Amino acid sequence: MSAVAQITVSPERIAELTSLIRSSGDETRTTVSPLDGADVATIPVSTEQDVVDAFAAARVAQTHWARTPLRRRKKALLRLHDLILRHQDELLDLIQLESGKARAHAFDEVLHTALTGRYYGRTLGRILGPHRRGGVYPVLTSIRQYHQPKGVVGLITPWNYPLSMALVDGLAAVAAGNAVVHKPDSQSPLTALAIIELMHRAGFPPDLWQVVSGAGSVIGTAIIDRADYICFTGSTATGKKIAARCSERLIGCSLELGGKNPMIVLPGADVDRAVEGRISAAFSSAGQLCVSIERVYVHESLYERYRDALAARLERLSYGANADWEVEMGTLVSPSQLATVEKHVADALDHGATLVAGGHARPDIAPWFHEPTVLENVPESALCHAEETFGPLISLYPYRSVGEAVEQANRTSYGLNASIWGPVRRARRIAPRIQAGTVNINEGFAATFGSIGAPMGGMKESGTGRRQGAEGLLRFTESQSVGVQRLIPVAGPSFLSKRAFGRLLTVGLVLLRRFTPKA
Ligand code: NAD
């Protein structure tokens, strides 16, 4: 039995899913599975007119949806949580088929998405308000802050986490009362389409979430030119182009971009635990994960023990391109991903780096599979010293002092995620010194990534804005303050002169300053 035989999605089902793409032209594109290089689906390519139509339908749906009581929106989110868990087998098959990742890593996406539905389903009212705010005159002025939806959000997502990256942002957008026009990456549209069906069953209106497909430079641009807000996940290079285009229209955007994430292993760290943590931190989705660790700084007192334990553990790592839950690493997604990893390894070796483990492509496992690879003695001139590899490649560096480790960790244009292993109190004191949107202590990335109440996003060139938590929802809203004034106008009553009113206000302010309880 071939490895892929265990992952079955019938051609009829694939045709059913692709029919959900808004497309009117004849152009199509064939997608290929990284599991075995075989064709997966013929995907219709949308035209610019399809994008126009998608926005028109989404705007109508959004107008009704924004007036839907919050309790109905919450119910739909919680129902979606249940449906995702119930229908996880098909979602896992589709994710694996399109991305080639291990089944356990595909399950991370199911989990992340279900947790997002539950989080916003439970907290929506609390986050959206309305919230009372202090008025200019106590009692006489009352203020309520509302959060109005932006309208139609353009959602542009990558291939590496096709379910998770669409839903963790998209669900927050619809929860806030928006509609979505979504362009998944051309490699992975099926996963995104399967979720739309579940959303309809959960109670979200049919036209609220539109899917279009096609090249980013064409269809992505057509979305940016019509959206009220853009939510983008992808590379820093594309993120910069998107930010420029959004600024021309003066629309907001959140950008979740690349990373070159560091891990620091402190003196006193449990080496075996740190090595085990390293496996999931670096090789989830074969390292094709924005928060994946690619640089490890190990205190010199532990360095050799850590390096040897990591190499020994990688010898025992189980690879595969199939539906086995125990597989610890799947394949890279495409020939170009494999080419980048091979280029980074060869370039580092040319510049004097040494191989600790791995180092080779393994077409016997899957066409674009590359062994998990560890390098040491990587000089600054090597590409993989500072550039994101986005694959299963890590570099080890010994350090003498924590100050040196922090300085090295921060010596990058990125600032997405970081990880510290060792005594918790010490690690907590170091965390604020690291320039990264998330810092995980004794974990690679999953502690913050899986905690939906905690905002996640990048500093520096890793992006702007935050997903997850209240911030992840409020970015899709416009804040609106509504004030009510009672008895006298703010400028003072007509029976008092301006001067007398000024004096009265001065006394009032002095008293308020003295007697208002401290916040
Ligand atoms: P990419 O930037 O090439 O593509 C991402 C998406 O943008 C795709 O849907 C693509 O079609 C679209 N696109 C491309 N050019 C566009 C344009 N000019 N206008 C509008 N849309 C355009 O990224 P990729 O290579 O597919 O994804 C990998 C990158 O994504 C890595 O750098 C990774 O770190 C990053 N990433 C970041 C996060 C995060 O949360 N920070 C999560 C996942 C991936």
Coordinates of C-alpha atoms and ligand atoms in Angstrom, one line a residue:
M1 CA 0.0 0.0 0.0
S2 CA 1.4 3.4 -0.9
A3 CA 1.8 5.9 1.9
V4 CA -0.7 8.2 0.3
A5 CA -3.3 5.5 0.1
Q6 CA -4.2 6.1 3.7
I7 CA -5.3 9.6 3.0
T8 CA -8.5 9.5 1.0
V9 CA -10.5 12.4 -0.4
S10 CA -12.7 11.3 -3.3
P11 CA -12.6 13.2 -6.6
E12 CA -16.4 14.0 -6.2
R13 CA -15.7 15.6 -2.8
I14 CA -12.8 17.6 -4.2
A15 CA -15.1 18.8 -7.1
E16 CA -17.8 19.7 -4.5
L17 CA -15.3 21.8 -2.6
T18 CA -13.8 23.6 -5.6
S19 CA -17.3 24.6 -6.7
L20 CA -17.3 26.9 -3.7
I21 CA -14.7 29.2 -5.2
R22 CA -16.2 32.3 -6.9
S23 CA -15.0 31.9 -10.5
S24 CA -16.6 32.7 -13.8
G25 CA -13.6 32.2 -16.2
D26 CA -12.2 29.1 -17.9
E27 CA -8.7 29.3 -16.4
T28 CA -7.7 26.5 -14.0
R29 CA -4.7 25.4 -12.0
T30 CA -3.7 21.9 -11.0
T31 CA -2.5 21.4 -7.4
V32 CA 0.0 18.7 -6.5
S33 CA 0.3 16.8 -3.3
P34 CA 3.7 17.0 -1.6
L35 CA 3.0 13.6 -0.1
D36 CA 3.7 11.9 -3.5
G37 CA 3.8 14.5 -6.2
A38 CA 0.5 13.4 -7.7
D39 CA -2.2 15.8 -8.9
V40 CA -4.8 16.7 -6.2
A41 CA -7.3 19.0 -7.7
T42 CA -8.1 21.3 -10.7
I43 CA -8.7 24.7 -9.1
P44 CA -10.6 27.4 -10.9
V45 CA -8.8 30.7 -11.1
S46 CA -10.9 33.7 -10.3
T47 CA -11.0 36.8 -12.4
E48 CA -11.0 40.4 -11.2
Q49 CA -14.7 40.6 -11.9
D50 CA -15.1 37.6 -9.6
V51 CA -13.4 39.6 -6.9
V52 CA -15.9 42.5 -7.6
D53 CA -18.8 40.1 -7.3
A54 CA -17.4 38.6 -4.1
F55 CA -17.3 42.0 -2.5
A56 CA -20.8 42.9 -3.6
A57 CA -22.2 39.7 -2.1
A58 CA -20.1 40.0 1.0
R59 CA -21.3 43.6 1.6
V60 CA -25.0 42.6 1.5
A61 CA -24.4 39.7 3.9
Q62 CA -22.3 41.9 6.2
T63 CA -25.0 44.5 6.5
H64 CA -27.4 41.9 7.9
W65 CA -24.8 40.1 9.9
A66 CA -23.7 43.3 11.7
R67 CA -27.2 43.6 13.0
T68 CA -27.4 40.0 14.2
P69 CA -27.5 39.9 18.0
L70 CA -24.2 38.9 19.6
R71 CA -25.7 35.8 21.2
R72 CA -26.4 34.4 17.7
R73 CA -22.9 35.1 16.6
K74 CA -21.5 33.4 19.8
K75 CA -23.7 30.4 19.2
A76 CA -22.4 30.0 15.7
L77 CA -18.8 30.2 16.9
L78 CA -19.4 27.6 19.6
R79 CA -21.2 25.3 17.1
L80 CA -18.3 25.7 14.7
H81 CA -16.0 24.5 17.5
D82 CA -18.0 21.3 17.8
L83 CA -18.3 20.7 14.1
I84 CA -14.5 21.2 13.6
L85 CA -13.8 18.5 16.2
R86 CA -16.5 16.2 14.8
H87 CA -15.3 16.5 11.2
Q88 CA -11.6 16.5 12.0
D89 CA -10.8 13.4 10.0
E90 CA -11.6 15.1 6.7
L91 CA -9.9 18.3 7.7
L92 CA -6.7 16.3 8.7
D93 CA -6.7 14.5 5.3
L94 CA -7.1 17.7 3.4
I95 CA -4.4 19.5 5.4
Q96 CA -2.0 16.6 4.9
L97 CA -2.8 16.2 1.2
E98 CA -2.1 19.9 0.5
S99 CA 0.7 20.6 2.9
G100 CA 2.5 17.3 3.4
K101 CA 2.9 17.8 7.1
A102 CA 2.7 15.0 9.7
R103 CA -0.8 14.1 10.9
A104 CA -0.1 15.2 14.5
H105 CA 1.0 18.6 13.1
A106 CA -2.2 18.8 11.0
F107 CA -4.1 18.2 14.3
D108 CA -2.4 21.2 15.8
E109 CA -4.4 23.2 13.2
V110 CA -7.7 21.6 14.1
L111 CA -7.0 22.3 17.8
H112 CA -6.0 25.9 17.1
T113 CA -9.1 26.6 15.1
A114 CA -11.5 24.9 17.6
L115 CA -9.9 26.9 20.4
T116 CA -10.3 30.1 18.5
G117 CA -14.0 29.4 18.0
R118 CA -14.4 28.7 21.7
Y119 CA -12.4 31.7 22.8
Y120 CA -14.4 34.2 20.8
G121 CA -17.6 32.4 21.3
R122 CA -17.2 32.9 25.1
T123 CA -15.6 36.4 25.2
L124 CA -17.3 38.2 22.3
G125 CA -19.6 40.4 24.4
R126 CA -16.9 41.2 27.0
I127 CA -14.5 42.4 24.3
L128 CA -16.9 44.3 22.0
G129 CA -18.8 46.0 24.8
P130 CA -20.2 48.6 24.8
H131 CA -17.9 49.9 27.6
R132 CA -18.7 52.8 29.8
R133 CA -15.9 55.5 29.9
G134 CA -15.5 58.5 32.2
G135 CA -17.2 61.6 31.0
V136 CA -15.8 65.2 31.0
Y137 CA -18.3 66.1 33.9
P138 CA -19.0 63.3 36.3
V139 CA -22.7 62.3 36.2
L140 CA -23.6 65.0 33.7
T141 CA -21.7 63.5 30.8
S142 CA -21.9 59.8 30.1
I143 CA -19.8 58.0 27.4
R144 CA -20.1 54.6 25.9
Q145 CA -17.5 53.2 23.6
Y146 CA -18.7 50.9 20.9
H147 CA -16.8 48.8 18.4
Q148 CA -18.3 48.9 14.9
P149 CA -17.2 46.3 12.3
K150 CA -14.9 47.6 9.6
G151 CA -17.1 46.1 6.8
V152 CA -15.5 43.6 4.5
V153 CA -12.1 42.3 5.5
G154 CA -9.7 41.0 2.8
L155 CA -8.0 37.9 4.1
I156 CA -4.8 36.7 2.3
T157 CA -3.3 33.5 3.7
P158 CA -0.3 31.2 3.1
W159 CA 0.0 27.5 2.4
N160 CA 1.9 26.4 5.5
Y161 CA -1.1 26.3 8.0
P162 CA -4.0 26.5 5.6
L163 CA -6.7 25.9 8.2
S164 CA -5.2 27.7 11.2
M165 CA -4.0 30.8 9.4
A166 CA -7.3 31.4 7.7
L167 CA -9.5 30.8 10.7
V168 CA -7.6 32.3 13.6
D169 CA -8.0 35.7 11.9
G170 CA -11.1 35.1 9.8
L171 CA -13.2 33.9 12.8
A172 CA -12.2 37.0 14.7
A173 CA -13.2 39.2 11.7
V174 CA -16.7 37.6 11.4
A175 CA -17.2 37.5 15.1
A176 CA -16.7 41.3 15.1
G177 CA -19.5 41.6 12.6
N178 CA -17.5 41.8 9.3
A179 CA -17.7 39.7 6.1
V180 CA -14.6 38.2 4.6
V181 CA -13.2 37.9 1.1
H182 CA -10.5 35.2 1.4
K183 CA -7.7 34.4 -1.0
P184 CA -6.0 31.2 0.3
D185 CA -2.7 30.3 -1.3
S186 CA -3.0 28.5 -4.6
Q187 CA -1.3 25.4 -3.1
S188 CA -3.9 24.9 -0.3
P189 CA -7.4 26.1 -1.2
L190 CA -9.3 22.9 -0.4
T191 CA -8.8 23.1 3.4
A192 CA -10.2 26.6 3.4
L193 CA -13.2 25.5 1.4
A194 CA -14.0 22.6 3.7
I195 CA -14.3 25.0 6.6
I196 CA -16.8 27.2 4.7
E197 CA -19.2 24.3 4.6
L198 CA -18.9 23.8 8.3
M199 CA -19.4 27.5 8.9
H200 CA -22.7 27.4 7.0
R201 CA -23.8 24.5 9.1
A202 CA -22.8 26.3 12.2
G203 CA -25.1 29.2 11.4
F204 CA -23.0 31.8 9.6
P205 CA -24.9 33.3 6.6
P206 CA -24.0 31.8 3.2
D207 CA -22.4 34.9 1.6
L208 CA -20.5 36.1 4.6
W209 CA -17.3 34.3 3.7
Q210 CA -16.3 34.5 0.0
V211 CA -13.3 32.5 -1.4
V212 CA -11.5 33.6 -4.5
S213 CA -8.4 32.0 -6.0
G214 CA -5.4 33.1 -8.1
A215 CA -2.0 34.7 -8.1
G216 CA -1.3 37.1 -5.2
S217 CA -0.1 39.9 -7.5
V218 CA -3.5 39.8 -9.4
I219 CA -6.2 38.6 -7.1
G220 CA -4.5 39.7 -3.9
T221 CA -4.2 43.2 -5.3
A222 CA -7.8 43.3 -6.5
I223 CA -8.8 42.4 -2.9
I224 CA -6.7 45.2 -1.4
D225 CA -8.2 47.7 -3.8
R226 CA -11.7 46.9 -2.5
A227 CA -11.4 45.9 1.2
D228 CA -12.1 47.9 4.3
Y229 CA -9.2 46.2 6.1
I230 CA -6.5 43.7 5.1
C231 CA -5.4 40.8 7.2
F232 CA -2.3 39.2 5.7
T233 CA -0.1 36.3 6.7
G234 CA 2.9 35.5 4.6
S235 CA 6.5 36.6 3.9
T236 CA 8.0 40.0 4.9
A237 CA 8.7 40.8 1.3
T238 CA 5.0 40.5 0.3
G239 CA 3.9 42.2 3.6
K240 CA 5.8 45.3 2.7
K241 CA 4.1 45.5 -0.7
I242 CA 0.7 45.0 0.9
A243 CA 1.4 47.7 3.5
A244 CA 2.3 50.2 0.7
R245 CA -0.8 49.5 -1.2
C246 CA -3.0 49.7 1.9
S247 CA -1.5 53.0 2.8
E248 CA -2.4 54.5 -0.6
R249 CA -6.0 53.7 0.2
L250 CA -5.6 54.7 3.9
I251 CA -7.0 51.4 5.0
G252 CA -5.6 49.5 8.0
C253 CA -3.8 46.2 7.8
S254 CA -2.4 43.6 10.1
L255 CA 0.7 41.8 8.8
E256 CA 1.8 38.5 10.3
L257 CA 5.2 37.9 8.7
G258 CA 8.4 35.9 8.8
G259 CA 10.8 35.1 11.6
K260 CA 14.3 33.9 12.4
N261 CA 13.4 32.8 15.9
P262 CA 16.0 32.2 18.6
M263 CA 16.1 29.8 21.5
I264 CA 18.3 30.3 24.5
V265 CA 19.3 27.4 26.7
L266 CA 20.3 28.7 30.1
P267 CA 22.8 27.2 32.6
G268 CA 20.7 24.9 34.8
A269 CA 18.4 23.8 32.0
D270 CA 17.2 20.2 31.8
V271 CA 19.1 19.2 28.7
D272 CA 16.9 16.2 27.8
R273 CA 13.7 18.3 28.1
A274 CA 15.3 21.1 26.1
V275 CA 16.2 18.7 23.3
E276 CA 12.7 17.2 23.3
G277 CA 11.2 20.7 23.2
R278 CA 13.5 21.5 20.3
I279 CA 12.0 18.7 18.2
S280 CA 8.5 20.2 18.2
A281 CA 9.9 23.8 18.2
A282 CA 11.9 23.3 15.0
F283 CA 10.4 20.5 13.1
S284 CA 6.6 21.0 13.3
S285 CA 5.3 21.2 9.8
A286 CA 9.0 20.4 8.7
G287 CA 10.0 23.8 10.0
Q288 CA 7.6 25.6 7.7
L289 CA 6.1 27.5 10.6
C290 CA 6.5 31.2 11.2
V291 CA 7.3 30.7 14.9
S292 CA 9.6 27.8 14.4
I293 CA 13.0 28.0 16.0
E294 CA 16.0 28.3 13.7
R295 CA 18.8 29.5 16.0
V296 CA 19.8 27.9 19.3
Y297 CA 22.1 29.6 21.8
V298 CA 23.4 27.1 24.4
H299 CA 25.4 28.0 27.4
E300 CA 29.0 26.8 27.0
S301 CA 28.7 24.6 30.1
L302 CA 25.9 22.5 28.4
Y303 CA 26.8 23.0 24.7
E304 CA 28.4 19.7 23.9
R305 CA 26.0 17.6 25.9
Y306 CA 23.1 19.4 24.3
R307 CA 24.5 19.0 20.7
D308 CA 25.2 15.3 21.2
A309 CA 21.8 14.6 22.8
L310 CA 20.1 16.5 19.9
A311 CA 22.0 14.5 17.2
A312 CA 21.2 11.2 19.0
R313 CA 17.5 12.2 19.2
L314 CA 17.3 13.1 15.5
E315 CA 18.7 9.6 14.7
R316 CA 15.5 8.2 16.3
L317 CA 13.1 10.8 14.8
S318 CA 10.3 9.1 12.8
Y319 CA 9.6 10.6 9.3
G320 CA 6.9 9.9 6.9
A321 CA 4.4 11.1 4.3
N322 CA 1.3 9.3 5.5
A323 CA -1.6 9.4 8.0
D324 CA 0.3 7.8 10.8
W325 CA -0.2 9.8 14.0
E326 CA 3.2 8.8 15.4
V327 CA 5.2 10.3 12.5
E328 CA 7.3 13.2 14.0
M329 CA 8.0 15.1 10.8
G330 CA 6.4 15.3 7.4
T331 CA 7.7 16.7 4.1
L332 CA 8.4 20.1 2.7
V333 CA 5.6 21.5 0.5
S334 CA 7.2 22.1 -2.8
P335 CA 10.4 21.9 -5.0
S336 CA 11.1 25.6 -4.2
Q337 CA 11.0 25.0 -0.4
L338 CA 13.4 22.1 -0.8
A339 CA 15.7 24.2 -3.1
T340 CA 15.9 26.9 -0.3
V341 CA 16.8 24.4 2.4
E342 CA 19.4 22.7 0.2
K343 CA 20.8 26.1 -0.8
H344 CA 21.1 27.2 2.9
V345 CA 22.8 24.0 3.9
A346 CA 25.3 24.0 1.0
D347 CA 26.0 27.7 1.5
A348 CA 26.7 27.3 5.2
L349 CA 29.0 24.3 4.6
D350 CA 30.8 26.3 1.9
H351 CA 31.3 29.1 4.5
G352 CA 32.9 26.7 7.0
A353 CA 29.9 25.5 9.0
T354 CA 29.9 21.8 10.2
L355 CA 27.1 19.3 10.0
V356 CA 25.9 17.9 13.3
A357 CA 22.9 15.9 11.9
G358 CA 21.0 15.4 8.7
G359 CA 21.9 17.4 5.7
H360 CA 20.3 15.6 2.8
A361 CA 17.2 15.5 0.7
R362 CA 15.3 12.1 1.0
P363 CA 13.2 11.6 -2.1
D364 CA 12.7 8.0 -1.0
I365 CA 10.3 9.4 1.7
A366 CA 8.5 12.0 -0.4
P367 CA 9.6 14.0 -3.5
W368 CA 10.6 17.2 -1.5
F369 CA 11.5 15.7 1.8
H370 CA 14.6 17.0 3.6
E371 CA 16.1 15.5 6.7
P372 CA 16.0 17.6 9.9
T373 CA 19.4 19.2 9.8
V374 CA 21.6 20.7 12.5
L375 CA 24.7 22.9 11.9
E376 CA 27.3 24.4 14.1
N377 CA 30.1 26.9 13.5
V378 CA 27.8 28.9 11.2
P379 CA 29.6 32.2 10.3
E380 CA 27.7 35.5 9.9
S381 CA 28.5 35.4 6.2
A382 CA 26.3 32.2 5.7
L383 CA 22.8 32.8 4.4
C384 CA 21.1 30.8 7.2
H385 CA 22.7 32.9 9.9
A386 CA 20.2 35.7 9.5
E387 CA 17.8 34.7 6.7
E388 CA 14.6 32.8 7.4
T389 CA 15.0 29.2 6.0
F390 CA 11.4 28.1 6.6
G391 CA 12.5 24.5 6.7
P392 CA 14.0 21.9 9.1
L393 CA 17.3 23.6 9.5
I394 CA 18.8 24.9 12.8
S395 CA 22.1 26.4 13.8
L396 CA 23.7 25.9 17.2
Y397 CA 25.9 28.6 18.9
P398 CA 27.6 28.4 22.3
Y399 CA 27.6 31.5 24.5
R400 CA 29.4 32.6 27.6
S401 CA 27.1 35.2 29.3
V402 CA 23.4 35.7 29.2
G403 CA 24.0 39.2 28.0
E404 CA 25.8 37.9 25.0
A405 CA 23.0 35.4 24.3
V406 CA 20.3 38.1 24.5
E407 CA 22.4 40.4 22.2
Q408 CA 22.7 37.6 19.6
A409 CA 19.1 36.6 19.9
N410 CA 18.1 40.2 19.1
R411 CA 20.6 40.7 16.3
T412 CA 18.1 40.1 13.5
S413 CA 15.6 42.2 11.6
Y414 CA 12.8 39.9 12.7
G415 CA 11.0 39.8 16.1
L416 CA 8.3 37.1 16.0
N417 CA 8.9 34.4 18.6
A418 CA 11.6 33.3 21.0
S419 CA 12.1 30.5 23.5
I420 CA 14.1 30.3 26.7
W421 CA 14.9 27.0 28.5
G422 CA 16.0 26.9 32.1
P423 CA 15.0 28.0 35.6
V424 CA 11.6 29.8 35.2
R425 CA 12.4 32.8 37.5
R426 CA 15.6 33.6 35.6
A427 CA 13.9 33.1 32.2
R428 CA 11.1 35.4 33.2
R429 CA 13.6 38.2 34.0
I430 CA 15.3 37.7 30.6
A431 CA 12.0 37.6 28.6
P432 CA 11.4 41.4 28.5
R433 CA 14.9 41.9 27.1
I434 CA 14.1 39.8 24.0
Q435 CA 12.6 41.7 21.0
A436 CA 9.9 39.2 20.0
G437 CA 6.1 39.4 20.1
T438 CA 5.9 36.0 22.0
V439 CA 8.5 34.5 24.4
N440 CA 7.9 30.9 25.5
I441 CA 9.6 29.5 28.6
N442 CA 10.4 25.8 28.6
E443 CA 8.4 25.4 25.4
G444 CA 9.2 26.3 21.8
F445 CA 6.1 28.2 20.6
A446 CA 3.0 26.3 21.6
A447 CA 2.4 27.8 25.0
T448 CA 1.7 31.2 23.5
F449 CA 0.4 30.0 20.1
G450 CA -2.2 27.7 21.7
S451 CA -3.4 30.2 24.3
I452 CA -5.9 32.1 22.2
G453 CA -6.5 34.7 25.0
A454 CA -2.9 35.8 24.5
P455 CA -2.1 38.2 21.7
M456 CA 0.4 37.0 19.1
G457 CA 2.4 38.8 16.4
G458 CA 5.7 40.3 15.4
M459 CA 8.0 43.1 16.4
K460 CA 10.3 44.7 13.8
E461 CA 10.0 43.2 10.4
S462 CA 7.9 40.3 11.6
G463 CA 4.8 42.3 11.3
T464 CA 2.3 44.8 12.6
G465 CA -0.8 44.2 14.7
R466 CA -1.7 41.2 16.8
R467 CA -3.9 38.1 16.3
Q468 CA -5.6 36.3 19.1
G469 CA -6.9 37.8 22.3
A470 CA -9.0 41.0 22.5
E471 CA -6.5 42.8 20.2
G472 CA -7.0 40.1 17.6
L473 CA -10.7 41.0 17.5
L474 CA -10.6 44.7 18.0
R475 CA -8.3 45.3 15.0
F476 CA -11.3 44.4 12.8
T477 CA -13.4 47.2 14.4
E478 CA -13.6 51.0 14.4
S479 CA -13.8 52.4 17.9
Q480 CA -16.8 54.7 18.3
S481 CA -17.5 56.8 21.3
V482 CA -21.1 58.0 21.9
G483 CA -21.5 60.8 24.5
V484 CA -24.6 62.0 26.2
Q485 CA -24.7 65.4 27.9
R486 CA -27.3 66.2 30.6
L487 CA -28.7 69.4 32.2
I488 CA -25.9 71.9 31.2
P489 CA -23.9 72.2 28.0
V490 CA -20.1 71.3 28.3
A491 CA -19.3 75.0 27.6
G492 CA -21.2 76.0 30.8
P493 CA -24.7 77.3 31.7
S494 CA -25.9 80.6 30.2
F495 CA -26.6 82.1 33.6
L496 CA -22.9 82.1 34.5
S497 CA -20.3 84.3 33.0
K498 CA -17.4 82.6 31.2
R499 CA -15.0 83.8 33.9
A500 CA -17.2 82.5 36.8
F501 CA -17.6 79.2 35.0
G502 CA -13.8 79.0 34.5
R503 CA -13.3 79.5 38.2
L504 CA -15.9 77.0 39.1
L505 CA -14.2 74.4 36.8
T506 CA -10.8 75.2 38.3
V507 CA -12.1 74.5 41.8
G508 CA -13.8 71.4 40.5
L509 CA -10.7 70.1 38.9
V510 CA -8.6 70.6 42.0
L511 CA -11.2 68.7 44.1
L512 CA -11.5 65.9 41.5
R513 CA -7.7 65.5 41.4
R514 CA -7.6 65.3 45.2
F515 CA -10.6 63.0 45.8
T516 CA -10.8 60.8 42.8
P517 CA -9.7 57.3 43.8
K518 CA -6.4 56.2 42.2
A519 CA -6.9 53.9 39.2
Ligands
NAD1 P1 4.0 34.8 0.4 O1 4.1 36.1 1.0 O2 4.7 34.4 -0.8 O3 2.4 34.4 0.1 C1 1.4 34.5 1.1 C2 0.1 34.9 0.4 O4 0.2 36.2 -0.2 C3 -0.3 33.9 -0.7 O5 -1.7 33.7 -0.6 C4 0.1 34.7 -1.9 O6 -0.7 34.3 -3.1 C5 -0.2 36.1 -1.5 N1 0.5 37.1 -2.3 C6 1.7 37.0 -2.9 N2 2.1 38.2 -3.4 C7 1.1 39.1 -3.2 C8 0.8 40.4 -3.6 N3 1.7 41.1 -4.3 N4 -0.3 41.0 -3.2 C9 -1.2 40.3 -2.4 N5 -1.1 39.0 -2.1 C10 0.1 38.4 -2.5 O7 4.4 33.8 1.6 P2 4.5 32.2 1.6 O8 5.9 31.9 1.1 O9 3.4 31.6 1.0 O10 4.5 31.9 3.2 C11 5.6 31.7 3.9 C12 5.9 33.0 4.7 O11 4.8 33.3 5.5 C13 7.1 32.8 5.6 O12 7.9 33.9 5.6 C14 6.5 32.7 7.0 O13 7.3 33.0 8.0 C15 5.3 33.5 6.8 N6 4.2 33.2 7.8 C16 4.0 34.0 8.9 C17 3.1 33.7 9.8 C18 2.8 34.6 11.0 O14 1.8 34.3 11.7 N7 3.7 35.5 11.3 C19 2.3 32.5 9.7 C20 2.6 31.7 8.6 C21 3.5 32.0 7.6

